[in-house]
Amino acid sequence: MADLAHNITLVGAGTIGLSFAALHLTKNPSCKVTIYDTRPDLQAYVKQHLPGYLIDTDHDACLARLIFANDLQDAVKDATVVQEQGPENADFKVSIWPQIEQHAPANAIFWSSTSGIPASVQGAQMHDTSRLVVVHPYNPPHIMPLLEVVPSSQTSQVVVDRTVSYWRALGRTPVVVKKECTGFVANRLAFALFREACSLVSQGVVDVKDLDEIVQASMGPRWSVAGPFKSYHAGGGEGGLASFMEKIGGTVQECWEASEDDVRKGAITVGGVWQGDVCRQTDEAYGVVATAERDEKTRKVLAAVGRT
Amino acid sequence: MADLAHNITLVGAGTIGLSFAALHLTKNPSCKVTIYDTRPDLQAYVKQHLPGYLIDTDHDACLARLIFANDLQDAVKDATVVQEQGPENADFKVSIWPQIEQHAPANAIFWSSTSGIPASVQGAQMHDTSRLVVVHPYNPPHIMPLLEVVPSSQTSQVVVDRTVSYWRALGRTPVVVKKECTGFVANRLAFALFREACSLVSQGVVDVKDLDEIVQASMGPRWSVAGPFKSYHAGGGEGGLASFMEKIGGTVQECWEASEDDVRKGAITVGGVWQGDVCRQTDEAYGVVATAERDEKTRKVLAAVGRT
């Protein structure tokens, strides 16, 4: 995929679809983007909302490279890539891929933006599952660099390679996840910290806003520059992570055990009694979040670490 | 503490002591800093190593405001704040505070940089435990803005208030933790994610370097700008966090359950069989980390979010 002259068909024109459209159009000046959605007002809807996702670019030039399609067969017939972000349920995905496969060119590859339905499940009724791979964005994809590339055991290496080189060429950060697993990697990590956050808040150790402040003034900036392994490896000095575990391991283990106890005692499961108070506190702390301001700051942070 | 003309006595001249010395000297031009340590080469040692912590400042002017002490009584006799970063064991801390208390002025307040020994334990042999509060930095404190202020139930509100206003006046981010708990908040959160990271790597889902890359390209930048509650609150749209939990809660719960299963199956406890391979991978990925480069990048990220 050194050649970026792609025809990319987006299936689904929700917020992820629009964000990906903006990303392809701004970062890949030689691509054409087709947006497929069954909504009757598709063209008007996209023209109204897409400009909000187009940053530092000529809106008209971008819109000129957009094609609208209400018919799936039409939408995919010239595609080199079909990128799906339809409803997040397995039935939808299982049923749409055979239709796409039937009408797309033989060498087109297929990406699903799912946050949790693995390619091995989605491909159940496909003829050739080697073409399908999950490309899970971290929202919103026109801002955040990460793309988790999650092949099934049947996805071909060529498809993985083409996927990775496309995103690299666009300056993004595709990372291949080696085994399909529940929630993939980014959400697994984030939700693990989030559960601990919910547990600490529900115990009254810290309130919602102070917990966020703690993360924003410590792990956030640190992990923008060096992930957890690199950070603790540095923390161990010359002996690295092994030395860190030797020196600080006792505290780490105590924390892990305290977490388990607290999560169990607090019954920190989704829909538990704790949830109402945590949601109420969050609502009181933030009201409606100004995402445009958040995204602008995030872009500054990304620029500071050389990511765009 | 609107008046910043402090005499700050640092007990312990290790890396945290030097980092705090640099922080006080650069951010508080009217303070004097006394460094106490029993090492006989104290003055030579500090003069050699402190400049590495002094950024964008006149080294000589900073060093001119430094006093060296090998005698504890001398070191604390004029202090307004005594800040301890000695050996991380309870016996040391329990035994040193009564000596400090005996010789420091009556209105001096006491901070411990401990990462895990609560003030309620440290103060066991003190006459007046209301003066002692934990001020736990996120390393290194001359770079990272966070200070977890963790009072015991006996710490006076005046001491907490003076502590918070001092650090705010220096442009740092002090956050008061409401209840003493194992590991305080920042490490509890970071270690929860770290355990999940170790679990995923030891299962072969992702390797060490790719996991770090995932965090650096997603949560790191995001959480620099908006912590987990604010982020998921935004993710829920107008309905906020409650709506997020409604929509994505199923996936969150699946991830939490998968984590528990995997951590149990992988026996992800400190010193477990998994640890050798993870440490080896980390060592191969990074060798010796260039912390100066990491710190410089971190400062750029902090500047991007308006923290210094």
mmCIF file of C-alpha atoms in Angstrom, chain B residues 80-225:
data_model
loop_
_atom_site.group_PDB
_atom_site.id
_atom_site.type_symbol
_atom_site.label_atom_id
_atom_site.label_comp_id
_atom_site.label_asym_id
_atom_site.label_seq_id
_atom_site.Cartn_x
_atom_site.Cartn_y
_atom_site.Cartn_z
ATOM 1 C CA THR B 80 9.138 26.198 58.684
ATOM 2 C CA VAL B 81 8.732 22.905 56.808
ATOM 3 C CA VAL B 82 10.550 19.621 57.350
ATOM 4 C CA GLN B 83 10.204 17.329 54.337
ATOM 5 C CA GLU B 84 11.301 13.735 54.831
ATOM 6 C CA GLN B 85 12.473 11.311 52.130
ATOM 7 C CA GLY B 86 14.566 8.885 54.107
ATOM 8 C CA PRO B 87 14.603 5.099 53.846
ATOM 9 C CA GLU B 88 11.184 3.652 52.994
ATOM 10 C CA ASN B 89 10.626 1.663 56.166
ATOM 11 C CA ALA B 90 8.266 2.328 59.014
ATOM 12 C CA ASP B 91 10.848 1.927 61.796
ATOM 13 C CA PHE B 92 13.005 4.689 60.381
ATOM 14 C CA LYS B 93 10.086 7.056 60.005
ATOM 15 C CA VAL B 94 8.537 6.277 63.390
ATOM 16 C CA SER B 95 11.867 6.953 65.090
ATOM 17 C CA ILE B 96 12.861 10.140 63.258
ATOM 18 C CA TRP B 97 9.688 12.230 63.698
ATOM 19 C CA PRO B 98 9.964 12.561 67.521
ATOM 20 C CA GLN B 99 13.547 13.795 67.071
ATOM 21 C CA ILE B 100 12.445 16.308 64.462
ATOM 22 C CA GLU B 101 9.493 17.368 66.590
ATOM 23 C CA GLN B 102 11.760 17.961 69.530
ATOM 24 C CA HIS B 103 14.077 20.351 67.709
ATOM 25 C CA ALA B 104 11.958 22.074 65.082
ATOM 26 C CA PRO B 105 10.122 25.356 65.817
ATOM 27 C CA ALA B 106 6.627 24.863 67.248
ATOM 28 C CA ASN B 107 4.858 26.096 64.113
ATOM 29 C CA ALA B 108 6.891 24.025 61.622
ATOM 30 C CA ILE B 109 4.922 21.477 59.640
ATOM 31 C CA PHE B 110 6.079 18.031 58.590
ATOM 32 C CA TRP B 111 5.810 16.325 55.224
ATOM 33 C CA SER B 112 6.718 12.754 54.365
ATOM 34 C CA SER B 113 7.418 11.750 50.763
ATOM 35 C CA THR B 114 6.623 8.094 51.492
ATOM 36 C CA SER B 115 4.947 6.116 48.745
ATOM 37 C CA GLY B 116 3.062 3.912 51.148
ATOM 38 C CA ILE B 117 3.588 4.387 54.903
ATOM 39 C CA PRO B 118 0.645 6.454 56.132
ATOM 40 C CA ALA B 119 1.036 9.388 58.515
ATOM 41 C CA SER B 120 -1.025 7.518 61.114
ATOM 42 C CA VAL B 121 1.716 4.855 61.239
ATOM 43 C CA GLN B 122 4.659 7.242 61.009
ATOM 44 C CA GLY B 123 3.417 9.386 63.882
ATOM 45 C CA ALA B 124 3.182 6.526 66.415
ATOM 46 C CA GLN B 125 5.757 8.053 68.762
ATOM 47 C CA MET B 126 5.145 11.731 68.127
ATOM 48 C CA HIS B 127 3.899 14.110 70.754
ATOM 49 C CA ASP B 128 1.735 16.084 68.307
ATOM 50 C CA THR B 129 0.619 14.106 65.255
ATOM 51 C CA SER B 130 -1.485 16.987 63.942
ATOM 52 C CA ARG B 131 1.628 18.463 62.278
ATOM 53 C CA LEU B 132 2.388 15.497 60.034
ATOM 54 C CA VAL B 133 0.979 14.865 56.566
ATOM 55 C CA VAL B 134 2.109 12.697 53.673
ATOM 56 C CA VAL B 135 3.052 14.629 50.521
ATOM 57 C CA HIS B 136 3.648 11.872 48.004
ATOM 58 C CA PRO B 137 5.247 13.012 44.746
ATOM 59 C CA TYR B 138 4.975 11.400 41.340
ATOM 60 C CA ASN B 139 8.575 10.914 40.313
ATOM 61 C CA PRO B 140 10.507 12.951 39.593
ATOM 62 C CA PRO B 141 8.891 15.824 41.518
ATOM 63 C CA HIS B 142 10.893 18.582 39.805
ATOM 64 C CA ILE B 143 9.143 17.526 36.564
ATOM 65 C CA MET B 144 5.788 15.980 37.503
ATOM 66 C CA PRO B 145 3.104 18.324 38.885
ATOM 67 C CA LEU B 146 1.193 15.893 41.100
ATOM 68 C CA LEU B 147 1.543 15.821 44.875
ATOM 69 C CA GLU B 148 -0.797 13.508 46.768
ATOM 70 C CA VAL B 149 -1.518 15.143 50.114
ATOM 71 C CA VAL B 150 -2.624 12.376 52.475
ATOM 72 C CA PRO B 151 -3.518 13.475 56.004
ATOM 73 C CA SER B 152 -4.102 11.011 58.819
ATOM 74 C CA SER B 153 -7.273 11.439 60.848
ATOM 75 C CA GLN B 154 -5.118 13.390 63.314
ATOM 76 C CA THR B 155 -3.544 15.816 60.839
ATOM 77 C CA SER B 156 -4.938 19.295 61.446
ATOM 78 C CA GLN B 157 -6.856 21.087 58.724
ATOM 79 C CA VAL B 158 -4.496 24.049 59.110
ATOM 80 C CA VAL B 159 -1.545 21.847 58.217
ATOM 81 C CA VAL B 160 -3.393 20.474 55.175
ATOM 82 C CA ASP B 161 -4.359 23.997 54.096
ATOM 83 C CA ARG B 162 -0.821 25.353 54.495
ATOM 84 C CA THR B 163 0.496 22.383 52.528
ATOM 85 C CA VAL B 164 -1.942 22.786 49.668
ATOM 86 C CA SER B 165 -1.468 26.527 49.388
ATOM 87 C CA TYR B 166 2.320 26.242 49.353
ATOM 88 C CA TRP B 167 2.258 23.817 46.433
ATOM 89 C CA ARG B 168 -0.430 25.736 44.575
ATOM 90 C CA ALA B 169 1.666 28.901 44.927
ATOM 91 C CA LEU B 170 4.506 26.986 43.269
ATOM 92 C CA GLY B 171 2.225 26.064 40.339
ATOM 93 C CA ARG B 172 2.052 22.372 41.245
ATOM 94 C CA THR B 173 -1.000 20.152 41.541
ATOM 95 C CA PRO B 174 -1.576 19.109 45.157
ATOM 96 C CA VAL B 175 -4.594 16.808 45.549
ATOM 97 C CA VAL B 176 -5.931 15.884 48.986
ATOM 98 C CA VAL B 177 -6.703 12.188 49.435
ATOM 99 C CA LYS B 178 -9.620 11.926 51.845
ATOM 100 C CA LYS B 179 -8.788 8.625 53.509
ATOM 101 C CA GLU B 180 -5.508 6.863 54.089
ATOM 102 C CA CYS B 181 -5.467 3.731 51.950
ATOM 103 C CA THR B 182 -2.927 1.199 50.700
ATOM 104 C CA GLY B 183 -0.692 2.812 48.056
ATOM 105 C CA PHE B 184 -2.677 6.083 47.993
ATOM 106 C CA VAL B 185 -4.450 6.871 44.699
ATOM 107 C CA ALA B 186 -1.970 7.421 41.857
ATOM 108 C CA ASN B 187 -0.098 4.166 42.387
ATOM 109 C CA ARG B 188 -3.308 2.225 42.946
ATOM 110 C CA LEU B 189 -4.577 3.402 39.569
ATOM 111 C CA ALA B 190 -1.283 2.943 37.740
ATOM 112 C CA PHE B 191 -0.641 -0.493 39.237
ATOM 113 C CA ALA B 192 -4.154 -1.648 38.293
ATOM 114 C CA LEU B 193 -3.422 -0.861 34.658
ATOM 115 C CA PHE B 194 0.088 -2.300 35.010
ATOM 116 C CA ARG B 195 -1.293 -5.616 36.279
ATOM 117 C CA GLU B 196 -3.579 -5.836 33.261
ATOM 118 C CA ALA B 197 -0.609 -4.969 31.052
ATOM 119 C CA CYS B 198 1.482 -7.760 32.591
ATOM 120 C CA SER B 199 -1.432 -10.160 32.184
ATOM 121 C CA LEU B 200 -1.962 -9.367 28.493
ATOM 122 C CA VAL B 201 1.752 -9.585 27.711
ATOM 123 C CA SER B 202 2.197 -12.849 29.578
ATOM 124 C CA GLN B 203 -0.714 -14.339 27.618
ATOM 125 C CA GLY B 204 0.961 -13.371 24.354
ATOM 126 C CA VAL B 205 -1.823 -10.986 23.300
ATOM 127 C CA VAL B 206 0.664 -8.182 22.750
ATOM 128 C CA ASP B 207 4.346 -7.614 23.418
ATOM 129 C CA VAL B 208 5.832 -5.103 25.846
ATOM 130 C CA LYS B 209 6.828 -2.510 23.304
ATOM 131 C CA ASP B 210 3.523 -2.635 21.423
ATOM 132 C CA LEU B 211 1.604 -2.346 24.676
ATOM 133 C CA ASP B 212 3.557 0.779 25.591
ATOM 134 C CA GLU B 213 2.949 2.129 22.100
ATOM 135 C CA ILE B 214 -0.790 1.540 22.519
ATOM 136 C CA VAL B 215 -0.823 3.521 25.760
ATOM 137 C CA GLN B 216 1.376 6.304 24.347
ATOM 138 C CA ALA B 217 -0.902 6.715 21.315
ATOM 139 C CA SER B 218 -4.218 6.665 23.191
ATOM 140 C CA MET B 219 -4.726 6.868 26.947
ATOM 141 C CA GLY B 220 -1.582 8.865 27.664
ATOM 142 C CA PRO B 221 -2.474 11.875 25.518
ATOM 143 C CA ARG B 222 -6.184 11.596 26.322
ATOM 144 C CA TRP B 223 -5.670 11.401 30.075
ATOM 145 C CA SER B 224 -3.218 14.308 29.946
ATOM 146 C CA VAL B 225 -6.214 16.417 28.987
#
